Amino acid sequence: DTVGTTEGEIARMLESIDTVAARVADQASFVEQSSAAVSEMAANIASVSRTAARADELSRKLREASEEG
């Protein structure tokens, strides 16, 4: 009957909506994890950059000291 068919179609649509909602939630979680990883990488790169700048400064000072004798 028409009411039964409609109820079945509505039930399938609700299941599809739930499935899509779950997939969207999964994707949001993956994006959050990726964002955290990118932020961590950026912090590590900044740290390496500071360390390299400090090493360059110390190297320059050592060279100047050795040139002075």
Backbone as a chain_set.jsonl record, in Angstrom:
{"seq": "DTVGTTEGEIARMLESIDTVAARVADQASFVEQSSAAVSEMAANIASVSRTAARADELSRKLREASEEG", "coords": {"N": [[0.828, -1.189, 0.0], [0.293, 2.369, -0.352], [0.943, 4.027, 1.845], [2.566, 2.366, 3.397], [4.675, 1.936, 1.582], [5.634, 4.539, 1.356], [6.446, 4.994, 3.984], [8.523, 3.136, 4.141], [10.291, 4.189, 2.244], [10.871, 6.645, 3.439], [12.14, 5.72, 5.739], [14.432, 4.551, 4.598], [15.581, 6.85, 3.524], [16.138, 8.247, 5.882], [18.046, 6.548, 6.995], [20.048, 6.85, 5.082], [20.626, 9.549, 5.45], [21.63, 9.461, 8.055], [23.917, 7.919, 7.579], [25.372, 9.613, 5.868], [25.747, 11.753, 7.634], [27.375, 10.538, 9.557], [29.647, 10.03, 8.013], [30.408, 12.621, 7.369], [31.067, 13.526, 9.922], [33.254, 11.862, 10.412], [35.016, 12.813, 8.43], [35.362, 15.429, 9.345], [36.738, 14.915, 11.687], [39.099, 13.808, 10.634], [40.087, 16.046, 9.283], [40.545, 17.741, 11.433], [42.565, 16.327, 12.774], [44.545, 16.373, 10.791], [45.006, 19.116, 10.631], [46.08, 19.606, 13.159], [48.428, 18.124, 12.935], [49.741, 19.533, 10.891], [50.101, 21.994, 12.164], [51.851, 21.203, 14.185], [54.045, 20.407, 12.64], [54.728, 22.879, 11.526], [55.529, 24.255, 13.829], [57.765, 22.718, 14.505], [59.403, 23.207, 12.281], [59.839, 25.946, 12.607], [61.297, 25.855, 14.969], [63.6, 24.462, 14.151], [64.552, 26.321, 12.346], [65.181, 28.467, 14.061], [67.22, 27.236, 15.542], [69.102, 26.772, 13.523], [69.708, 29.409, 12.814], [70.891, 30.277, 15.178], [73.104, 28.556, 15.253], [74.421, 29.484, 12.993], [75.058, 32.066, 13.841], [76.805, 31.487, 15.998], [78.819, 30.17, 14.587], [79.747, 32.245, 12.972], [80.775, 33.958, 14.948], [82.786, 32.347, 15.979], [84.447, 32.116, 13.74], [85.222, 34.813, 13.463], [86.604, 35.126, 15.87], [88.691, 33.324, 15.51], [89.983, 34.49, 13.36], [90.939, 36.792, 14.524], [92.812, 35.837, 16.12]], "CA": [[0.0, 0.0, 0.0], [1.047, 3.601, -0.55], [1.477, 4.499, 3.125], [3.67, 1.468, 3.736], [5.772, 2.223, 0.662], [6.173, 5.844, 1.733], [7.168, 4.803, 5.251], [9.765, 2.442, 3.82], [11.173, 5.137, 1.57], [11.314, 7.604, 4.457], [13.101, 5.014, 6.595], [15.692, 4.442, 3.84], [16.153, 8.195, 3.443], [16.701, 8.557, 7.194], [19.281, 5.766, 7.108], [21.038, 7.509, 4.224], [21.005, 10.79, 6.124], [22.498, 9.076, 9.175], [25.192, 7.485, 7.004], [26.08, 10.811, 5.413], [26.145, 12.5, 8.831], [28.517, 9.837, 10.159], [30.812, 10.247, 7.143], [30.815, 14.018, 7.553], [31.739, 13.592, 11.223], [34.573, 11.242, 10.218], [35.843, 13.739, 7.663], [35.705, 16.538, 10.238], [37.778, 14.41, 12.589], [40.338, 13.698, 9.865], [40.569, 17.406, 9.026], [41.081, 18.239, 12.705], [43.843, 15.651, 13.007], [45.501, 16.896, 9.812], [45.342, 20.485, 11.03], [46.974, 19.507, 14.306], [49.725, 17.653, 12.443], [50.368, 20.637, 10.156], [50.54, 22.963, 13.174], [53.032, 20.636, 14.841], [55.156, 20.496, 11.685], [55.125, 24.289, 11.424], [56.278, 24.57, 15.043], [59.068, 22.057, 14.39], [60.185, 23.939, 11.28], [60.249, 27.205, 13.235], [62.338, 25.519, 15.935], [64.812, 24.151, 13.383], [65.023, 27.593, 11.797], [65.845, 29.204, 15.151], [68.457, 26.523, 15.857], [70.038, 27.03, 12.43], [70.143, 30.806, 12.938], [71.813, 30.327, 16.325], [74.341, 27.888, 14.822], [75.081, 30.414, 12.075], [75.626, 33.14, 14.663], [77.962, 30.959, 16.718], [79.858, 29.911, 13.594], [80.308, 33.551, 12.599], [81.582, 34.434, 16.075], [83.983, 31.499, 16.042], [85.312, 32.526, 12.621], [85.784, 36.111, 13.799], [87.569, 34.928, 16.947], [89.874, 32.655, 14.954], [90.685, 35.462, 12.519], [91.615, 37.742, 15.41], [93.974, 35.155, 16.639]], "C": [[0.865, 1.242, 0.0], [1.683, 4.111, 0.738], [2.671, 3.642, 3.538], [4.879, 1.717, 2.869], [6.451, 3.534, 1.038], [6.98, 5.737, 3.027], [8.511, 4.124, 5.014], [10.774, 3.37, 3.148], [11.711, 6.174, 2.552], [12.353, 6.962, 5.366], [14.447, 4.894, 5.893], [16.374, 5.803, 3.729], [16.798, 8.584, 4.773], [18.004, 7.795, 7.434], [20.392, 6.41, 6.282], [21.541, 8.796, 4.864], [21.935, 10.487, 7.285], [23.879, 8.658, 8.674], [26.02, 8.682, 6.553], [26.578, 11.615, 6.611], [27.359, 11.853, 9.498], [29.771, 10.057, 9.325], [31.321, 11.679, 7.257], [31.561, 14.173, 8.88], [33.142, 12.977, 11.133], [35.514, 12.193, 9.483], [36.271, 14.924, 8.53], [36.813, 16.127, 11.199], [39.125, 14.307, 11.872], [40.935, 15.073, 9.6], [41.185, 17.985, 10.298], [42.449, 17.625, 12.997], [44.919, 16.175, 12.051], [45.948, 18.3, 10.179], [46.313, 20.487, 12.206], [48.365, 19.07, 13.862], [50.464, 18.763, 11.703], [50.879, 21.692, 11.137], [51.803, 22.483, 13.877], [54.249, 20.713, 13.914], [55.655, 21.936, 11.559], [55.938, 24.704, 12.649], [57.668, 23.946, 14.998], [59.965, 22.778, 13.389], [60.69, 25.251, 11.866], [61.382, 26.953, 14.228], [63.665, 25.222, 15.226], [65.407, 25.431, 12.805], [65.754, 28.417, 12.857], [67.181, 28.559, 15.507], [69.509, 26.778, 14.784], [70.562, 28.464, 12.496], [71.138, 30.954, 14.078], [73.151, 29.682, 15.95], [75.12, 28.789, 13.871], [75.758, 31.542, 12.848], [76.878, 32.665, 15.398], [79.12, 30.68, 15.773], [80.54, 31.209, 13.185], [81.211, 34.078, 13.708], [82.873, 33.636, 16.199], [84.965, 31.881, 14.939], [85.984, 33.861, 12.929], [86.864, 35.979, 14.876], [88.834, 34.288, 16.418], [90.665, 33.594, 14.043], [91.455, 36.478, 13.336], [92.82, 37.112, 16.086], [93.784, 34.708, 18.022]], "O": [[2.052, 1.172, 0.32], [2.824, 4.572, 0.731], [3.686, 4.176, 3.986], [6.005, 1.71, 3.367], [7.678, 3.634, 1.042], [8.059, 6.317, 3.147], [9.517, 4.496, 5.617], [11.966, 3.332, 3.453], [12.886, 6.535, 2.492], [13.343, 7.601, 5.723], [15.49, 5.108, 6.511], [17.598, 5.9, 3.826], [17.875, 9.179, 4.793], [18.95, 8.336, 8.007], [21.535, 6.502, 6.729], [22.734, 9.096, 4.824], [22.929, 11.188, 7.479], [24.893, 9.006, 9.279], [27.219, 8.755, 6.822], [27.707, 12.105, 6.603], [28.267, 12.551, 9.95], [30.853, 10.251, 9.881], [32.528, 11.916, 7.242], [32.571, 14.874, 8.949], [34.096, 13.503, 11.706], [36.671, 12.356, 9.871], [37.416, 15.369, 8.453], [37.718, 16.911, 11.486], [40.162, 14.67, 12.428], [42.151, 15.25, 9.681], [42.225, 18.641, 10.245], [43.375, 18.321, 13.415], [46.062, 16.393, 12.453], [47.126, 18.637, 10.055], [47.256, 21.278, 12.24], [49.368, 19.585, 14.357], [51.674, 18.92, 11.866], [51.973, 22.226, 10.956], [52.716, 23.268, 14.132], [55.35, 21.044, 14.354], [56.86, 22.178, 11.494], [56.927, 25.426, 12.52], [58.644, 24.575, 15.408], [61.162, 22.937, 13.63], [61.841, 25.627, 11.647], [62.32, 27.745, 14.318], [64.722, 25.682, 15.658], [66.627, 25.6, 12.781], [66.809, 28.992, 12.59], [68.165, 29.259, 15.745], [70.682, 26.977, 15.101], [71.746, 28.698, 12.255], [72.124, 31.681, 13.953], [74.21, 30.206, 16.294], [76.348, 28.849, 13.939], [76.889, 31.924, 12.546], [77.893, 33.362, 15.417], [80.276, 30.925, 16.117], [81.764, 31.265, 13.065], [82.296, 34.589, 13.433], [83.93, 34.196, 16.492], [86.17, 31.961, 15.174], [87.18, 34.025, 12.686], [87.904, 36.634, 14.807], [89.934, 34.659, 16.826], [91.89, 33.495, 13.968], [92.497, 36.972, 12.906], [93.724, 37.801, 16.557], [94.686, 34.11, 18.607]]}, "num_chains": 1, "name": "protein.A"}
